[in-house]
């Protein structure tokens, strides 16, 4: 099989196209013939800094394809099942940037008739968004239609991949969704994703606009840039509200005022999906699969998430596009054209 492999940390030039034997699934594993690999920021960050316990690494956590074979203890009826894959490369060398990959069976989720493009776009962004939408005092442990009715959610950075996922999941759960963006073009994408109200933070006062919609404050904030937005976030939370921080865009440290956050019993929740509680990840997978089955999740520009496609041989360019903050979802085709 063809695979993208790197054997040392570094820039995108360490990624090489190699030929490897198709692996055999071990106990509890499935072999997936990949169709599409999804690229996320942690993929290039891992390439630069994460250790290589096996001495080599096939990158990318997310993807979609078809179960080709199963290991001992796995139901053989899964063979031929269309699946989406999550956390393929977390503490394992078998990422999705290859024609085949190995994952524990619980990391291969039935996709049904949904597209491989959609399946490859789930994983990290939607599981991160799910965690952000379920970690607060007012927020439910599970998402489903109606779970967030009477809730107001603020998504900072609604044109990003996690921002888009948070908008789509929150709207599926019937929340009122407010989001911030930096340009009219991104405003169109956030609106296409389903945001109820879109605020251009370069032209409008975010706190003022949010308070018009939610005079008592918002139930939770999905935060991409805590260092820049902390002062405003404090002023927009309702009593018992939460700020869920999943990235450090704009700065790696944040300063918080103690008394203004003590009064409302506010919560600041930091989110990294890899180390999130297992029960939270399992619930995210269940709920995301349900949303997919109900047709509530979409990809493409019409869903606020433009797609950028690369062949497997150009995986380095695909990672560079993500590193350069391209707007939308970067996908790598792992099957022969």
Short mmCIF file of C-alpha atoms in Angstrom, two decimals:
data_model
loop_
_atom_site.label_atom_id
_atom_site.label_comp_id
_atom_site.label_asym_id
_atom_site.label_seq_id
_atom_site.Cartn_x
_atom_site.Cartn_y
_atom_site.Cartn_z
CA UNK A 1 0.00 0.00 0.00
CA UNK A 2 0.97 3.65 -0.41
CA UNK A 3 1.31 5.62 2.81
CA UNK A 4 2.59 8.96 4.00
CA UNK A 5 5.27 8.35 6.63
CA UNK A 6 7.67 10.46 8.64
CA UNK A 7 10.53 9.12 10.74
CA UNK A 8 11.64 12.33 12.43
CA UNK A 9 10.00 15.53 13.58
CA UNK A 10 10.23 18.62 11.43
CA UNK A 11 8.57 20.71 8.77
CA UNK A 12 6.39 19.31 5.99
CA UNK A 13 9.46 18.10 4.07
CA UNK A 14 9.79 15.11 6.45
CA UNK A 15 6.61 13.60 4.99
CA UNK A 16 7.43 10.90 2.42
CA UNK A 17 5.31 8.70 0.17
CA UNK A 18 6.37 5.09 0.78
CA UNK A 19 5.25 1.56 -0.03
CA UNK A 20 4.36 -0.55 3.01
CA UNK A 21 2.80 -4.02 3.39
CA UNK A 22 -0.92 -3.93 4.15
CA UNK A 23 -1.09 -4.65 7.91
CA UNK A 24 -3.10 -7.43 9.54
CA UNK A 25 -5.63 -6.44 12.19
CA UNK A 26 -4.88 -7.71 15.67
CA UNK A 27 -7.39 -8.60 18.40
CA UNK A 28 -10.04 -5.92 18.71
CA UNK A 29 -8.86 -4.09 15.57
CA UNK A 30 -10.26 -3.45 12.12
CA UNK A 31 -8.43 -2.84 8.87
CA UNK A 32 -9.98 0.10 7.00
CA UNK A 33 -9.43 0.74 3.31
CA UNK A 34 -9.28 4.51 3.43
CA UNK A 35 -11.09 6.75 0.95
CA UNK A 36 -10.52 10.20 2.45
CA UNK A 37 -8.21 11.49 5.20
CA UNK A 38 -9.09 14.67 7.10
CA UNK A 39 -6.34 17.12 8.11
CA UNK A 40 -6.42 19.05 11.41
CA UNK A 41 -4.06 21.55 13.09
CA UNK A 42 -2.85 18.90 15.54
CA UNK A 43 -1.55 16.87 12.58
CA UNK A 44 1.13 19.41 11.68
CA UNK A 45 1.76 20.24 15.33
CA UNK A 46 2.31 16.54 16.06
CA UNK A 47 4.68 16.29 13.10
CA UNK A 48 6.77 19.09 14.56
CA UNK A 49 6.90 18.07 18.20
CA UNK A 50 5.25 14.80 19.24
CA UNK A 51 7.49 11.77 19.98
CA UNK A 52 7.58 8.75 17.64
CA UNK A 53 7.38 5.67 19.91
CA UNK A 54 7.39 3.30 16.91
CA UNK A 55 10.17 5.23 15.17
CA UNK A 56 7.79 6.14 12.35
CA UNK A 57 4.35 7.66 11.97
CA UNK A 58 1.56 7.72 9.41
CA UNK A 59 -0.16 11.06 10.18
CA UNK A 60 -3.78 12.22 10.47
CA UNK A 61 -6.37 11.26 13.06
CA UNK A 62 -9.57 11.46 11.02
CA UNK A 63 -10.82 9.78 7.88
CA UNK A 64 -13.44 7.61 6.23
CA UNK A 65 -13.42 4.37 4.29
CA UNK A 66 -14.59 0.75 4.25
CA UNK A 67 -13.79 -2.05 6.71
CA UNK A 68 -11.67 -4.56 4.80
CA UNK A 69 -10.86 -7.10 7.52
CA UNK A 70 -11.34 -7.62 11.26
CA UNK A 71 -9.20 -9.06 14.02
CA UNK A 72 -9.96 -11.63 16.66
CA UNK A 73 -13.00 -10.82 18.75
CA UNK A 74 -14.52 -8.41 16.22
CA UNK A 75 -17.87 -9.09 14.55
CA UNK A 76 -17.18 -10.20 10.96
CA UNK A 77 -20.39 -8.58 9.74
CA UNK A 78 -18.50 -5.28 9.97
CA UNK A 79 -16.54 -6.25 6.85
CA UNK A 80 -17.76 -4.04 4.01
CA UNK A 81 -19.17 -1.42 6.40
CA UNK A 82 -18.65 2.24 5.46
CA UNK A 83 -17.15 3.96 8.51
CA UNK A 84 -15.69 7.20 9.80
CA UNK A 85 -12.49 6.96 11.80
CA UNK A 86 -11.41 9.05 14.79
CA UNK A 87 -8.13 9.30 16.75
CA UNK A 88 -6.39 6.82 14.46
CA UNK A 89 -2.90 8.20 15.18
CA UNK A 90 -3.18 9.11 18.87
CA UNK A 91 -0.39 7.13 20.56
CA UNK A 92 -0.44 4.76 17.57
CA UNK A 93 1.61 4.84 14.33
CA UNK A 94 -1.34 4.03 12.03
CA UNK A 95 -2.84 7.34 10.89
CA UNK A 96 -5.32 7.78 8.04
CA UNK A 97 -2.92 9.24 5.43
CA UNK A 98 -2.56 5.87 3.75
CA UNK A 99 -4.49 3.48 1.53
CA UNK A 100 -5.16 1.31 4.61
CA UNK A 101 -5.07 1.88 8.35
CA UNK A 102 -5.58 -0.09 11.56
CA UNK A 103 -7.77 1.16 14.40
CA UNK A 104 -9.47 -0.31 17.47
CA UNK A 105 -13.00 -1.27 16.45
CA UNK A 106 -14.56 1.46 18.63
CA UNK A 107 -12.69 4.05 16.53
CA UNK A 108 -14.47 2.97 13.33
CA UNK A 109 -18.06 4.26 13.41
CA UNK A 110 -20.75 3.30 10.88
CA UNK A 111 -21.25 6.09 8.35
CA UNK A 112 -24.33 4.78 6.58
CA UNK A 113 -25.00 6.48 3.26
CA UNK A 114 -23.30 9.77 4.20
CA UNK A 115 -20.36 10.82 2.03
CA UNK A 116 -16.76 9.92 2.78
CA UNK A 117 -16.00 13.66 2.68
CA UNK A 118 -18.39 14.22 5.57
CA UNK A 119 -17.00 11.22 7.46
CA UNK A 120 -13.44 12.52 7.16
CA UNK A 121 -14.54 15.93 8.49
CA UNK A 122 -16.02 14.59 11.75
CA UNK A 123 -13.50 13.28 14.29
CA UNK A 124 -11.51 15.97 16.06
CA UNK A 125 -13.57 19.07 15.12
CA UNK A 126 -16.98 17.64 15.97
CA UNK A 127 -15.83 15.75 19.05
CA UNK A 128 -14.12 18.90 20.32
CA UNK A 129 -17.26 20.93 19.65
CA UNK A 130 -19.39 18.30 21.41
CA UNK A 131 -17.18 18.50 24.50
CA UNK A 132 -17.46 22.31 24.50
CA UNK A 133 -21.25 22.08 24.28
CA UNK A 134 -21.62 19.55 27.11
CA UNK A 135 -19.06 20.59 29.73
CA UNK A 136 -20.84 23.57 31.30
CA UNK A 137 -23.10 23.77 34.35
CA UNK A 138 -26.20 24.39 32.25
CA UNK A 139 -25.25 22.03 29.46
CA UNK A 140 -26.54 18.46 29.02
CA UNK A 141 -24.27 15.42 28.98
CA UNK A 142 -25.86 14.29 25.71
CA UNK A 143 -26.82 16.17 22.57
CA UNK A 144 -29.96 15.46 20.55
CA UNK A 145 -32.75 17.43 18.95
CA UNK A 146 -34.17 19.70 21.65
CA UNK A 147 -31.30 19.17 24.12
CA UNK A 148 -30.32 22.86 23.98
CA UNK A 149 -33.72 24.47 23.52
CA UNK A 150 -33.86 27.69 25.58
CA UNK A 151 -30.04 27.80 25.59
CA UNK A 152 -27.90 30.54 24.08
CA UNK A 153 -24.47 29.51 22.79
CA UNK A 154 -21.74 31.90 21.66
CA UNK A 155 -19.21 30.46 19.20
CA UNK A 156 -16.13 32.64 18.92
CA UNK A 157 -14.71 32.16 15.41
CA UNK A 158 -17.62 30.57 13.60
CA UNK A 159 -15.83 30.10 10.27
CA UNK A 160 -13.22 27.68 11.65
CA UNK A 161 -13.60 23.90 11.58
CA UNK A 162 -14.46 23.56 15.29
CA UNK A 163 -16.56 26.72 15.14
CA UNK A 164 -18.51 25.30 12.20
CA UNK A 165 -18.97 22.00 14.05
CA UNK A 166 -20.17 23.79 17.18
CA UNK A 167 -22.71 25.80 15.19
CA UNK A 168 -24.05 22.72 13.42
CA UNK A 169 -24.30 20.60 16.57
CA UNK A 170 -25.80 23.41 18.66
CA UNK A 171 -28.41 24.19 16.01
CA UNK A 172 -29.26 20.47 15.72
CA UNK A 173 -29.85 20.56 19.48
CA UNK A 174 -32.10 23.65 19.03
CA UNK A 175 -29.87 26.27 20.68
CA UNK A 176 -29.89 29.93 19.76
CA UNK A 177 -26.40 30.29 18.29
CA UNK A 178 -24.48 33.57 18.18
CA UNK A 179 -21.11 33.58 16.46
CA UNK A 180 -18.28 36.01 15.77
CA UNK A 181 -16.26 36.35 12.57
CA UNK A 182 -13.66 38.71 11.12
CA UNK A 183 -15.01 39.42 7.62
CA UNK A 184 -18.18 39.51 5.50
CA UNK A 185 -17.00 36.39 3.67
CA UNK A 186 -16.67 34.47 6.93
CA UNK A 187 -20.04 35.85 8.04
CA UNK A 188 -21.61 34.15 5.02
CA UNK A 189 -19.98 30.86 5.97
CA UNK A 190 -21.15 31.07 9.60
CA UNK A 191 -24.69 31.86 8.45
CA UNK A 192 -24.59 28.91 6.04
CA UNK A 193 -23.59 26.68 8.95
CA UNK A 194 -26.78 27.72 10.72
CA UNK A 195 -25.81 30.51 13.12
CA UNK A 196 -28.81 32.48 14.35
CA UNK A 197 -26.84 35.75 14.73
CA UNK A 198 -23.45 36.65 13.20
CA UNK A 199 -21.26 39.45 14.59
CA UNK A 200 -18.27 40.91 12.74
CA UNK A 201 -15.94 41.64 15.65
CA UNK A 202 -13.85 44.03 13.55
CA UNK A 203 -16.85 46.29 12.95
CA UNK A 204 -19.21 45.68 15.87
CA UNK A 205 -19.04 45.69 19.67
CA UNK A 206 -19.37 41.99 20.47
CA UNK A 207 -20.52 42.43 24.07
CA UNK A 208 -23.16 44.97 23.10
CA UNK A 209 -24.48 42.82 20.26
CA UNK A 210 -24.58 39.65 22.35
CA UNK A 211 -26.41 41.42 25.17
CA UNK A 212 -29.07 42.54 22.69
CA UNK A 213 -29.81 38.89 21.95
CA UNK A 214 -29.19 37.53 25.46
CA UNK A 215 -29.71 40.24 28.09
CA UNK A 216 -29.00 37.75 30.89
CA UNK A 217 -25.88 36.43 29.19
CA UNK A 218 -25.05 33.22 27.35
CA UNK A 219 -25.02 29.70 28.75
CA UNK A 220 -21.71 28.70 27.21
CA UNK A 221 -18.96 30.17 25.03
CA UNK A 222 -16.99 28.00 22.60
CA UNK A 223 -13.67 29.83 22.68
CA UNK A 224 -10.83 29.71 20.13
CA UNK A 225 -8.90 32.76 21.36
CA UNK A 226 -9.12 33.12 25.12
CA UNK A 227 -6.16 35.50 25.40
CA UNK A 228 -7.86 38.03 23.14
CA UNK A 229 -11.44 37.48 24.23
CA UNK A 230 -11.24 36.82 27.99
CA UNK A 231 -12.28 40.29 29.10
CA UNK A 232 -15.29 40.26 26.80
CA UNK A 233 -16.20 36.67 27.69
CA UNK A 234 -16.42 37.61 31.37
CA UNK A 235 -19.01 40.26 30.53
CA UNK A 236 -21.16 37.95 28.39
CA UNK A 237 -21.62 34.93 30.70
CA UNK A 238 -24.84 34.39 32.58
CA UNK A 239 -24.80 33.06 36.15
CA UNK A 240 -23.38 29.54 36.04
CA UNK A 241 -22.14 30.00 32.48
CA UNK A 242 -19.01 28.40 31.06
CA UNK A 243 -16.21 29.36 28.72
CA UNK A 244 -14.87 26.26 26.94
CA UNK A 245 -11.38 26.92 25.55
CA UNK A 246 -10.16 24.55 22.84
CA UNK A 247 -7.29 26.53 21.23
CA UNK A 248 -4.73 29.24 21.95
CA UNK A 249 -5.11 31.39 18.84
CA UNK A 250 -3.83 34.89 19.58
CA UNK A 251 -1.81 34.01 22.68
CA UNK A 252 -0.83 31.22 25.03
CA UNK A 253 -1.73 32.82 28.36
CA UNK A 254 -4.94 34.27 29.73
CA UNK A 255 -5.62 36.59 32.68
CA UNK A 256 -8.95 36.39 34.49
CA UNK A 257 -10.58 38.73 37.03
CA UNK A 258 -11.42 36.72 40.14
CA UNK A 259 -14.33 38.60 41.72
CA UNK A 260 -16.37 39.16 38.51
CA UNK A 261 -16.19 35.40 37.89
CA UNK A 262 -16.81 34.32 41.49
CA UNK A 263 -20.13 36.15 41.71
CA UNK A 264 -21.80 34.26 38.85
CA UNK A 265 -20.06 30.96 39.72
CA UNK A 266 -18.61 30.96 36.22
CA UNK A 267 -16.65 28.03 34.85
CA UNK A 268 -13.61 27.99 32.55
CA UNK A 269 -13.22 24.59 30.94
CA UNK A 270 -10.13 23.73 28.91
CA UNK A 271 -10.63 21.15 26.17
CA UNK A 272 -8.21 18.78 24.42
CA UNK A 273 -10.14 15.92 22.91
CA UNK A 274 -7.26 13.43 23.09
CA UNK A 275 -7.15 13.54 26.89
CA UNK A 276 -10.87 14.18 27.48
CA UNK A 277 -12.66 11.66 29.73
CA UNK A 278 -13.37 8.39 27.92
CA UNK A 279 -17.06 8.59 28.77
CA UNK A 280 -17.26 12.07 27.22
CA UNK A 281 -15.60 10.86 24.02
CA UNK A 282 -17.85 7.82 23.81
CA UNK A 283 -20.92 10.04 24.19
CA UNK A 284 -19.59 12.42 21.53
CA UNK A 285 -19.21 9.55 19.07
CA UNK A 286 -22.76 8.34 19.80
CA UNK A 287 -24.31 11.79 19.42
CA UNK A 288 -22.35 12.74 16.30
CA UNK A 289 -23.32 9.44 14.67
CA UNK A 290 -26.96 10.19 15.48
CA UNK A 291 -26.69 13.67 13.98
CA UNK A 292 -25.15 12.21 10.82
CA UNK A 293 -27.90 9.59 10.57
CA UNK A 294 -30.52 12.35 10.87
CA UNK A 295 -28.88 14.41 8.13
CA UNK A 296 -28.09 17.25 10.55
CA UNK A 297 -24.39 17.57 9.65
CA UNK A 298 -23.17 18.81 6.28
CA UNK A 299 -19.89 19.78 4.62
CA UNK A 300 -19.02 22.04 1.72
CA UNK A 301 -19.34 25.77 1.17
CA UNK A 302 -23.12 25.53 1.34
CA UNK A 303 -22.66 24.26 4.91
CA UNK A 304 -20.12 26.95 5.81
CA UNK A 305 -17.17 24.57 5.42
CA UNK A 306 -15.45 24.86 2.00
CA UNK A 307 -13.54 21.72 1.01
CA UNK A 308 -9.94 21.73 -0.23
CA UNK A 309 -8.83 18.45 -1.81
CA UNK A 310 -5.34 17.03 -2.29
CA UNK A 311 -4.10 13.67 -3.62
CA UNK A 312 -2.18 11.42 -1.24
CA UNK A 313 1.16 12.35 -2.83
CA UNK A 314 0.52 16.00 -1.88
CA UNK A 315 -0.16 15.39 1.81
CA UNK A 316 2.68 17.79 2.70
CA UNK A 317 0.92 20.59 0.80
CA UNK A 318 -2.35 19.66 2.51
CA UNK A 319 -0.76 19.97 5.96
CA UNK A 320 0.87 23.26 4.96
CA UNK A 321 -2.52 24.63 3.90
CA UNK A 322 -3.89 23.87 7.37
CA UNK A 323 -0.80 25.36 9.00
CA UNK A 324 -1.35 28.50 6.90
CA UNK A 325 -4.92 28.73 8.29
CA UNK A 326 -6.88 28.06 5.11
CA UNK A 327 -10.60 28.60 5.70
CA UNK A 328 -12.52 25.35 5.38
CA UNK A 329 -11.71 21.66 5.59
CA UNK A 330 -8.62 20.10 3.99
CA UNK A 331 -9.12 16.55 2.72
CA UNK A 332 -6.61 14.10 1.28
CA UNK A 333 -7.82 11.47 -1.17
CA UNK A 334 -6.24 8.17 -0.13
CA UNK A 335 -7.73 6.04 -2.92
CA UNK A 336 -6.37 5.80 -6.45
CA UNK A 337 -7.94 8.38 -8.73
#
